[in-house]
Amino acid sequence: KAGVTQTPRYLIKTRGQQVTLSCSPISGHRSVSWYQQTPGQGLQFLFEYFSETQRNKGNFPGRFSGRQFSNSRSEMNVSTLELGDSALYLCASSGTSGITGELFFGEGSRLTVL
Amino acid sequence: GDSVTQMEGPVTLSEEAFLTINCTYTATGYPSLFWYVQYPGEGLQLLLKATKADDKGSNKGFEATYRKETTSFHLEKGSVQVSDSAVYFCALSDRRTGNQFYFGTGTSLTVIP
């Protein structure tokens, strides 16, 4: 069974640009979550999508957005990039509604903003 | 709001030493508690979990008990191996917020032969 796949794995952008990251969940999983991982802040929740609807959203500015498609694949977009957006962005999928849900993580997309 | 606090690292142990990584949580509801592990160059993966008070999660020789009275979920292993070197994250999720997980900042463990 294929795991969670994130693309691209590495990317470099400059301030002011925008970026789109992609995540393909485990087959059959309908929940996709995004996290930002930095050395100082650890893992911080960005948002979760379930059946194409945003179910939860963390405390990030509106520059961070996402969407989920009918096949459960998800994208997140960051507009007007800032230096502080440099981080590892992790996608996780889950096959349950979250009551005792386990998250399955991808290896992440490492974004560097210059 | 909900949050998780875990002991700062890094932690360095000799092989076969006893390991404890402390984790405490704050939650208004009845969360499920998790330990995730991130091996070098790999993604996070679930190590163990507990879904209600007094439950004990265990896997690969690691154990953690959900203690509601002390709001803790400390990770323990009786005899660590070099292959246990990784970053360990304590986390909680509350059924009311779906799959929104709150993670601790992570504890880096290095086991030396």
Coordinates of C-alpha atoms in Angstrom, one line a residue:
Chain A
K1 CA 0.0 0.0 0.0
A2 CA 1.6 3.3 -1.1
G3 CA 2.2 5.8 1.6
V4 CA 1.5 9.6 1.6
T5 CA 3.3 11.2 -1.3
Q6 CA 4.4 14.9 -1.2
T7 CA 5.8 16.9 -4.1
P8 CA 8.1 18.6 -4.6
R9 CA 10.5 17.4 -1.9
Y10 CA 12.6 20.5 -2.0
L11 CA 12.1 24.0 -3.4
I12 CA 13.7 27.4 -3.2
K13 CA 11.7 30.6 -3.7
T14 CA 12.3 34.3 -3.1
R15 CA 10.3 36.7 -1.0
G16 CA 7.1 37.8 -2.6
Q17 CA 6.7 34.7 -4.7
Q18 CA 4.0 32.1 -4.2
V19 CA 4.3 28.3 -3.9
T20 CA 2.0 25.3 -4.3
L21 CA 2.7 22.0 -2.6
S22 CA 0.9 18.8 -3.4
C23 CA -0.1 15.8 -1.3
S24 CA -1.5 12.4 -2.4
P25 CA -2.9 10.6 0.6
I26 CA -3.0 6.9 1.2
S27 CA -5.6 5.3 -1.0
G28 CA -9.0 5.3 0.7
H29 CA -8.1 8.1 3.2
R30 CA -10.4 11.0 3.0
S31 CA -8.8 13.3 5.6
V32 CA -5.7 15.3 4.7
S33 CA -4.0 17.6 7.2
W34 CA -1.1 20.0 6.7
Y35 CA 1.6 20.9 9.3
Q36 CA 4.4 23.4 9.3
Q37 CA 7.6 22.1 11.1
T38 CA 10.3 24.5 12.1
P39 CA 13.2 24.1 14.6
G40 CA 11.8 26.8 16.9
Q41 CA 8.1 26.1 16.8
G42 CA 7.9 22.3 16.2
L43 CA 4.9 21.1 14.3
Q44 CA 2.1 23.5 13.9
F45 CA -1.3 22.7 12.5
L46 CA -2.2 24.5 9.3
F47 CA -5.6 23.0 8.2
E48 CA -7.4 19.8 7.7
Y49 CA -9.6 18.8 4.8
F50 CA -12.2 16.0 4.8
S51 CA -14.2 15.1 1.8
E52 CA -13.2 18.3 0.0
T53 CA -14.3 20.6 2.9
Q54 CA -12.0 22.4 5.3
R55 CA -12.8 21.0 8.7
N56 CA -10.3 22.8 10.9
K57 CA -7.9 25.7 10.5
G58 CA -4.9 26.7 12.6
N59 CA -3.6 30.1 13.5
F60 CA -1.9 31.0 10.3
P61 CA -2.5 34.1 8.1
G62 CA -4.7 34.1 5.1
R63 CA -1.6 33.8 2.9
F64 CA -1.8 30.1 3.7
S65 CA -4.6 28.3 1.9
G66 CA -5.5 24.8 0.7
R67 CA -7.9 22.7 -1.1
Q68 CA -8.8 19.1 -1.6
F69 CA -10.0 17.4 -4.7
S70 CA -12.6 14.7 -5.2
N71 CA -9.9 12.1 -5.3
S72 CA -8.7 13.3 -1.8
R73 CA -5.5 14.7 -3.2
S74 CA -4.7 18.1 -1.6
E75 CA -2.7 21.2 -2.3
M76 CA -1.6 24.0 -0.1
N77 CA -0.6 27.4 -1.4
V78 CA 1.4 30.1 0.3
S79 CA 1.3 33.5 -1.4
T80 CA 3.6 36.5 -0.9
L81 CA 6.3 34.4 0.7
E82 CA 8.2 35.7 3.7
L83 CA 11.6 34.6 5.0
G84 CA 9.8 33.1 8.0
D85 CA 7.9 30.7 5.8
S86 CA 11.0 28.6 5.4
A87 CA 10.1 25.3 6.9
L88 CA 9.3 21.6 6.3
Y89 CA 5.7 21.3 5.3
L90 CA 4.2 18.0 6.2
C91 CA 1.1 16.4 4.9
A92 CA -0.7 13.7 6.8
S93 CA -3.7 11.5 5.9
S94 CA -6.1 9.6 8.0
G95 CA -8.7 7.0 7.3
T96 CA -10.9 7.7 10.3
S97 CA -13.0 10.7 11.4
G98 CA -10.4 11.4 14.1
I99 CA -11.9 9.8 17.2
T100 CA -8.9 7.6 17.6
G101 CA -7.3 8.5 14.4
E102 CA -3.8 7.9 13.4
L103 CA -2.0 10.3 11.1
F104 CA 0.1 8.9 8.4
F105 CA 2.8 11.4 7.4
G106 CA 4.6 12.1 4.1
E107 CA 8.3 12.9 4.1
G108 CA 7.5 16.6 3.6
S109 CA 8.3 19.4 1.3
R110 CA 11.2 21.5 2.4
L111 CA 10.7 25.1 1.4
T112 CA 13.5 27.7 1.6
V113 CA 12.6 31.3 1.1
L114 CA 15.5 33.6 0.1
Chain B
G1 CA -6.6 25.7 24.4
D2 CA -5.1 22.3 24.1
S3 CA -1.4 21.9 24.2
V4 CA 1.5 19.5 24.9
T5 CA 4.7 20.1 26.7
Q6 CA 7.6 17.6 26.5
M7 CA 11.0 17.6 28.0
E8 CA 13.7 19.5 26.2
G9 CA 16.5 17.7 24.5
P10 CA 18.8 16.6 23.2
V11 CA 19.1 13.4 25.2
T12 CA 22.2 11.2 24.9
L13 CA 22.2 7.7 26.4
S14 CA 24.4 4.7 26.3
E15 CA 23.1 1.5 24.7
E16 CA 21.0 -0.5 27.2
A17 CA 20.2 2.5 29.4
F18 CA 16.7 3.3 30.6
L19 CA 14.8 6.0 28.8
T20 CA 12.2 8.4 30.0
I21 CA 10.9 11.3 28.0
N22 CA 8.4 13.4 29.9
C23 CA 5.2 14.6 28.3
T24 CA 2.3 16.6 29.9
Y25 CA -0.8 17.9 28.3
T26 CA -3.5 20.4 28.7
A27 CA -6.9 19.7 27.3
T28 CA -10.5 20.7 28.0
G29 CA -12.0 17.5 26.7
Y30 CA -11.0 13.8 26.6
P31 CA -8.1 13.6 24.2
S32 CA -6.3 10.7 22.7
L33 CA -2.6 10.7 23.3
F34 CA 0.2 9.7 20.9
W35 CA 3.9 9.3 20.6
Y36 CA 5.3 9.8 17.1
V37 CA 8.9 9.1 16.1
Q38 CA 11.0 10.6 13.3
Y39 CA 14.0 8.6 12.3
P40 CA 16.8 10.4 10.4
G41 CA 15.8 11.1 6.8
E42 CA 12.3 9.7 7.3
G43 CA 8.8 11.0 7.9
L44 CA 7.0 10.9 11.2
Q45 CA 5.4 7.6 12.1
L46 CA 3.2 6.5 15.0
L47 CA 5.0 4.8 17.8
L48 CA 2.1 4.2 20.2
K49 CA -1.1 5.6 21.3
A50 CA -3.7 5.6 24.2
T51 CA -7.3 6.7 23.8
K52 CA -8.5 6.9 27.4
A53 CA -7.3 7.3 30.9
D54 CA -5.2 4.4 32.4
D55 CA -4.7 2.9 28.9
K56 CA -1.1 1.8 28.2
G57 CA 0.2 2.1 24.7
S58 CA 3.2 -0.1 23.8
N59 CA 5.3 -0.9 20.7
K60 CA 8.9 -1.9 20.0
G61 CA 9.7 -2.1 23.7
F62 CA 8.4 1.5 24.3
E63 CA 5.5 2.1 26.7
A64 CA 3.4 5.1 27.8
T65 CA 0.5 5.2 30.2
Y66 CA -2.3 7.8 29.9
R67 CA -2.5 9.4 33.4
K68 CA -5.4 11.7 33.7
E69 CA -4.7 12.7 37.3
T70 CA -1.3 14.0 36.4
T71 CA -2.2 14.9 32.8
S72 CA 0.9 13.0 31.7
F73 CA 1.9 10.5 29.0
H74 CA 5.6 9.8 29.6
L75 CA 7.5 7.6 27.2
E76 CA 9.7 4.8 28.6
K77 CA 11.9 2.0 27.4
G78 CA 13.9 -0.3 29.6
S79 CA 16.9 -0.8 27.3
V80 CA 17.6 1.5 24.4
Q81 CA 19.4 0.5 21.3
V82 CA 21.4 2.6 18.8
S83 CA 18.6 2.1 16.3
D84 CA 16.3 4.1 18.7
S85 CA 18.2 7.3 17.9
A86 CA 15.5 9.6 16.5
V87 CA 13.3 12.6 17.4
Y88 CA 10.2 11.7 19.6
F89 CA 7.1 13.8 19.5
C90 CA 4.2 13.7 22.0
A91 CA 0.8 14.6 20.6
L92 CA -2.8 14.8 21.4
S93 CA -6.0 15.0 19.5
D94 CA -9.5 15.6 20.6
R95 CA -12.5 13.9 18.9
R96 CA -14.2 17.3 18.9
T97 CA -11.6 18.8 16.5
G98 CA -11.4 15.9 14.1
N99 CA -7.8 15.3 13.0
Q100 CA -6.3 18.4 14.5
F101 CA -3.3 17.2 16.4
Y102 CA -1.3 19.3 18.9
F103 CA 2.4 18.3 19.0
G104 CA 5.1 18.9 21.5
T105 CA 8.4 20.4 20.3
G106 CA 10.1 17.0 20.0
T107 CA 12.9 15.4 21.9
S108 CA 16.0 14.3 20.1
L109 CA 17.5 11.0 21.4
T110 CA 21.0 9.8 20.5
V111 CA 22.0 6.4 21.7
I112 CA 25.8 5.7 21.7
P113 CA 27.2 2.2 21.6

